[in-house]
Coordinates of C-alpha atoms in Angstrom, one line a residue:
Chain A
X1 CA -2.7 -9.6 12.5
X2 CA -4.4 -6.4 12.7
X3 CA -8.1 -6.6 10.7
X4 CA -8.8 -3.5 8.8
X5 CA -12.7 -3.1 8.0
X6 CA -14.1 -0.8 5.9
X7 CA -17.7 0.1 5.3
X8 CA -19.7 0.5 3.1
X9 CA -18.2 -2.0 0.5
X10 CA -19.9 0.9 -2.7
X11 CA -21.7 4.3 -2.1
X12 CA -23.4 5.8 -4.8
X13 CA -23.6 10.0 -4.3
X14 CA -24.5 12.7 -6.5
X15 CA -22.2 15.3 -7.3
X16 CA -21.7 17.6 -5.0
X17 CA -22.3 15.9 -2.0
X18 CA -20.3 14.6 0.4
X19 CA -19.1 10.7 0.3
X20 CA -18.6 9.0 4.2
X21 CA -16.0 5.9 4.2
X22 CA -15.7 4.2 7.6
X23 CA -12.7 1.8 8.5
X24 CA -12.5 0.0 11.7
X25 CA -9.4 -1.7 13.2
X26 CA -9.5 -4.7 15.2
X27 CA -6.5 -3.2 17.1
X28 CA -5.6 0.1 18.6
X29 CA -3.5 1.6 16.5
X30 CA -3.3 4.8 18.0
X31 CA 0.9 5.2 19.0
X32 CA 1.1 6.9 22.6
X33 CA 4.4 7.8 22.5
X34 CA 3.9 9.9 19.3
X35 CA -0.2 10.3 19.9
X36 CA 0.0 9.6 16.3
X37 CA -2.5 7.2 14.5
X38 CA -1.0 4.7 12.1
X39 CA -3.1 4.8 9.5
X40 CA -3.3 6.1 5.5
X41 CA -5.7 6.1 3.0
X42 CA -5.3 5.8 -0.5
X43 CA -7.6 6.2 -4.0
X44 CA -7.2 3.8 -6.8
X45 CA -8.3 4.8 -10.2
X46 CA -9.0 1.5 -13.0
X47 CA -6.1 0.7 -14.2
X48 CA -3.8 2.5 -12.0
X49 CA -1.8 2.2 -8.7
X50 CA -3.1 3.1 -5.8
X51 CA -2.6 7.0 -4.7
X52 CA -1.7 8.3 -1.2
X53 CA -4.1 11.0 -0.1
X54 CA -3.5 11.1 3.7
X55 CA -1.4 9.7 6.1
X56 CA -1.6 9.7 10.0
X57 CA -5.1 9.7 9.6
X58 CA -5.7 13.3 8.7
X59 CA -2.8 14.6 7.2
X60 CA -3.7 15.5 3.6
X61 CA -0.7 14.6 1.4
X62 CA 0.8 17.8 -0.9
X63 CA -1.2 18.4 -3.9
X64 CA -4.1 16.3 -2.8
X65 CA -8.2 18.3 -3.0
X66 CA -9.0 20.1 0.4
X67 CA -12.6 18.1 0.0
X68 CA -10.7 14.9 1.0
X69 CA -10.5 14.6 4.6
X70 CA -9.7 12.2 7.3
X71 CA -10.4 11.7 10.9
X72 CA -10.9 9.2 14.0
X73 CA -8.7 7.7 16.0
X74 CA -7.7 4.5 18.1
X75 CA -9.5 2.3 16.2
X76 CA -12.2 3.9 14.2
X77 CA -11.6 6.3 11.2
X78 CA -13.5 8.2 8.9
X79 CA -12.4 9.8 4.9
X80 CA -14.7 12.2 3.9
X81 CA -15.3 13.6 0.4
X82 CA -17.1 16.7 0.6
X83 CA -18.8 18.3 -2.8
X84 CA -17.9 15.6 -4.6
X85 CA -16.6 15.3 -8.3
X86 CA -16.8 13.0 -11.3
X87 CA -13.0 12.5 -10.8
X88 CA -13.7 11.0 -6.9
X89 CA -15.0 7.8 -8.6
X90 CA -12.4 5.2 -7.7
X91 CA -11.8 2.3 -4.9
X92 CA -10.4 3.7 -1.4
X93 CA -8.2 1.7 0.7
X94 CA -7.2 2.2 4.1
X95 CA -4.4 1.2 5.8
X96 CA -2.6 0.4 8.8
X97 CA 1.3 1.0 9.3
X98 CA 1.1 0.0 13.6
X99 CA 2.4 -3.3 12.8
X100 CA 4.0 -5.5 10.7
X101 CA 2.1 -7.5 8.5
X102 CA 0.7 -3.9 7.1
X103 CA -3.1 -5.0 6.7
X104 CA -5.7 -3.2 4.4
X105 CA -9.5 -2.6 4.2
X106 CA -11.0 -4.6 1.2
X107 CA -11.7 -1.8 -0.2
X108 CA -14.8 0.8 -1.0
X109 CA -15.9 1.6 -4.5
X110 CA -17.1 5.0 -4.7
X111 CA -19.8 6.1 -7.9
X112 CA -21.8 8.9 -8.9
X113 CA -25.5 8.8 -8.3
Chain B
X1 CA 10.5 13.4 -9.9
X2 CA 10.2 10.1 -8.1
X3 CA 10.1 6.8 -10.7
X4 CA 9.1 3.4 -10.0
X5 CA 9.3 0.9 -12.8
X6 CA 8.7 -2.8 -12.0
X7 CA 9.3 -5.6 -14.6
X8 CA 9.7 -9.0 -14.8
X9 CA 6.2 -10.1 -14.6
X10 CA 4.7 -13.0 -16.7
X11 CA 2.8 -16.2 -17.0
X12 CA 4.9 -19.3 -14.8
X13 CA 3.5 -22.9 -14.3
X14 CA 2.7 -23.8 -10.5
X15 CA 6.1 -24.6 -8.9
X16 CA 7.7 -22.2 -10.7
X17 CA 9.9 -19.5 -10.3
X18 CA 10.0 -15.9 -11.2
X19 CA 12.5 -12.1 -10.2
X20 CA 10.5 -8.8 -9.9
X21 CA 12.7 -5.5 -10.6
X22 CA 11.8 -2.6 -9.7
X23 CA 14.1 0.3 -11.4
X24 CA 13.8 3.4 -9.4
X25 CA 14.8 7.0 -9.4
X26 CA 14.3 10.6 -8.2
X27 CA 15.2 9.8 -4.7
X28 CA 18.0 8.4 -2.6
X29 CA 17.1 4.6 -3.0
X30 CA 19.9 3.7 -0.3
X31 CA 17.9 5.6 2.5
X32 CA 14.9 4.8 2.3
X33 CA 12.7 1.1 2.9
X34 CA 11.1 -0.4 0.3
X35 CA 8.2 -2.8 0.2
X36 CA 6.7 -5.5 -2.4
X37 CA 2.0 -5.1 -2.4
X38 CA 0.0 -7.2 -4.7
X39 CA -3.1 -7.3 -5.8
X40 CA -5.1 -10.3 -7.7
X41 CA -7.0 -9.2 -10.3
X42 CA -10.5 -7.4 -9.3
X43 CA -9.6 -7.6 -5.2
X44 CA -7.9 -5.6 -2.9
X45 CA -4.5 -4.7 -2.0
X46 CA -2.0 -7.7 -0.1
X47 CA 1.4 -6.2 1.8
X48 CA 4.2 -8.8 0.7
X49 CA 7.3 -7.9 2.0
X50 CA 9.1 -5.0 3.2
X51 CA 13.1 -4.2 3.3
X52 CA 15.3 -1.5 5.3
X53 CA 17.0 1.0 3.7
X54 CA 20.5 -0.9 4.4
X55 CA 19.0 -4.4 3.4
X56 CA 19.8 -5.7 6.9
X57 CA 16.2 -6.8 7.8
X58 CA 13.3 -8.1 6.3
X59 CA 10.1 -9.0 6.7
X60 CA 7.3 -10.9 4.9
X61 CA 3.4 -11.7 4.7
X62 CA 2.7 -15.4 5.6
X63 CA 1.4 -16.4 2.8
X64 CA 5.1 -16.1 1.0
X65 CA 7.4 -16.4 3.8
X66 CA 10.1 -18.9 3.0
X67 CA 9.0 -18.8 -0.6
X68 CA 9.3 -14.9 -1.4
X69 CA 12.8 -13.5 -1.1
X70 CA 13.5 -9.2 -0.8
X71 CA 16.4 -8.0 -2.2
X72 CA 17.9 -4.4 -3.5
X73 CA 21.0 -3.0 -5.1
X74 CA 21.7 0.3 -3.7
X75 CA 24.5 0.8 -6.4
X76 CA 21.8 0.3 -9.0
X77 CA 18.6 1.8 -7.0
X78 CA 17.0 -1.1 -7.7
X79 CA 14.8 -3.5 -5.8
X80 CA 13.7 -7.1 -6.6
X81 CA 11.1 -10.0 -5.5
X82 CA 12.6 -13.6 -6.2
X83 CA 9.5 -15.9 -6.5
X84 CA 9.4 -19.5 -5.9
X85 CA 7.4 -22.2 -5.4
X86 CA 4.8 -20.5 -7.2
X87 CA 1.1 -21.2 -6.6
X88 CA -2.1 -20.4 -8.8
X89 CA -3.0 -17.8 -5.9
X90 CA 0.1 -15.6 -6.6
X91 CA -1.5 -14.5 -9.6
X92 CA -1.6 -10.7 -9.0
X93 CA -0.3 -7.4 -10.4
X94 CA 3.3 -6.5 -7.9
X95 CA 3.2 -2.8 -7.2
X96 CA 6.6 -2.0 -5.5
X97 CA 5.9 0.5 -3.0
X98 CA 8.1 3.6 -1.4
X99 CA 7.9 3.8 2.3
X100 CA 7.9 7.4 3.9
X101 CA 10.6 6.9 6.4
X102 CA 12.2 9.1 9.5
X103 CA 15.2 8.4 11.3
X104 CA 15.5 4.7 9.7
X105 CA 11.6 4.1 10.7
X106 CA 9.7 3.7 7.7
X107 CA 5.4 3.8 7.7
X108 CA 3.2 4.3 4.9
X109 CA 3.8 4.0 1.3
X110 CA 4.3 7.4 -0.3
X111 CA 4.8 6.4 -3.9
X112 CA 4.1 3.3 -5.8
X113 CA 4.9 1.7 -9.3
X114 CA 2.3 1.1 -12.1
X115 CA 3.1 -2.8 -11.3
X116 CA 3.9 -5.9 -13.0
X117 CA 1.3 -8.7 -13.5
X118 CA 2.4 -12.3 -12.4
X119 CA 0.5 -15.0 -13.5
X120 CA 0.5 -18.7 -12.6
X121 CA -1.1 -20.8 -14.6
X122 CA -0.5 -24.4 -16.2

């Protein structure tokens, strides 16, 4: 199985700064036929699902804050939150799609300084 | 608008048994995959099972395979988890998940339910 690690496990940033959230897979899981990189990252609110923000590693889903952003490929990748916002607080997950079982980071809590 | 609407969660004994629906609408249920992710209370998310548009293959997690079963209705745009053999560490809310799919090849999960919470417990 593919092992998704994501650091750091919480950040604490004041508003209006930017928020960094690493994730590392054990595998490449960058597609060469496609050059595409199999790999999403989603926001959970308490209490809620968990929300797709981007996809492919950098493509922002529709409706979804230009301050979110995501980048990297073959096996590290990066969301950044730039100027962030009291509504940013929540877990991220990220996500790879390569292979089957579909693996997860554990997770990084993200809270206003 | 798409709608995903699980039910059948609940408290089971160990060794029990338990069906997950998941009611959907808004979008052509019949061509598009469809995957089960759960998530224990307070920890991260857990892929379950995933099936093709068509029904014709599936696929599962270790931790359930041979006692997790993925099934849909197309005629009722519905999708369902049969759960058996429960164990205490089954005890998680079951998101039902829609995969973003192209030319039958499905890859992330573009919308999700509000979930159900299973719980197994004596």
């Amino acid at each position: 199985d593919i092992v998704m690690t994501q650091s750091p496990d919480s950040l604490a940033v004041s508003l209006g700064e930017t928020a960094t959230i690493n994730c590392k897979s054990s595998h490449n899981i960058l597609y060469r036929s496609n050059n595409k990189n199999y790999l999403a990252w989603y926001q959970q609110k308490p209490g809620q699902p968990p929300k797709l923000l981007i996809s492919w590693a950098s493509t922002r889903e529709s409706g979804v804050p230009d301050r979110f952003s995501g980048s990297g490929s073959g096996t590290d990748f990066t969301l950044t939150i730039s100027s962030l916002q009291g509504e940013d607080v929540a877990l991220y997950y990220c996500h790879q799609y390569y292979i089957v079982p579909h693996t997860f980071g554990q997770g990084t809590k993200v809270e206003i300084k | 608008q798409v709608q995903l609407v699980e039910s059948g969660g609940g408290v089971v004994q160990p060794g029990g048994s338990l069906r997950l629906s998941c009611a959907t609408s808004g979008f052509t249920f019949s061509s598009y995959g469809m995957h089960w992710v759960r998530q224990a209370p307070g920890k991260g998310l857990e892929w379950v099972a995933f099936i093709r548009y068509d029904g014709t293959n599936t696929f599962y997690a270790d931790s359930v395979k041979g006692r997790f079963t993925i099934s849909r209705d197309n005629s009722k745009n519905t999708l369902f988890l049969q759960m058996k053999s429960l164990r205490p560490e089954d005890t998680a809310f079951y998101y039902c998940a829609k995969a973003s799919c192209s030319d039958n090849v499905c890859f992330y999960f573009d919308q999700w339910g509000r979930g159900t919470l299973v719980t197994v417990s004596s």
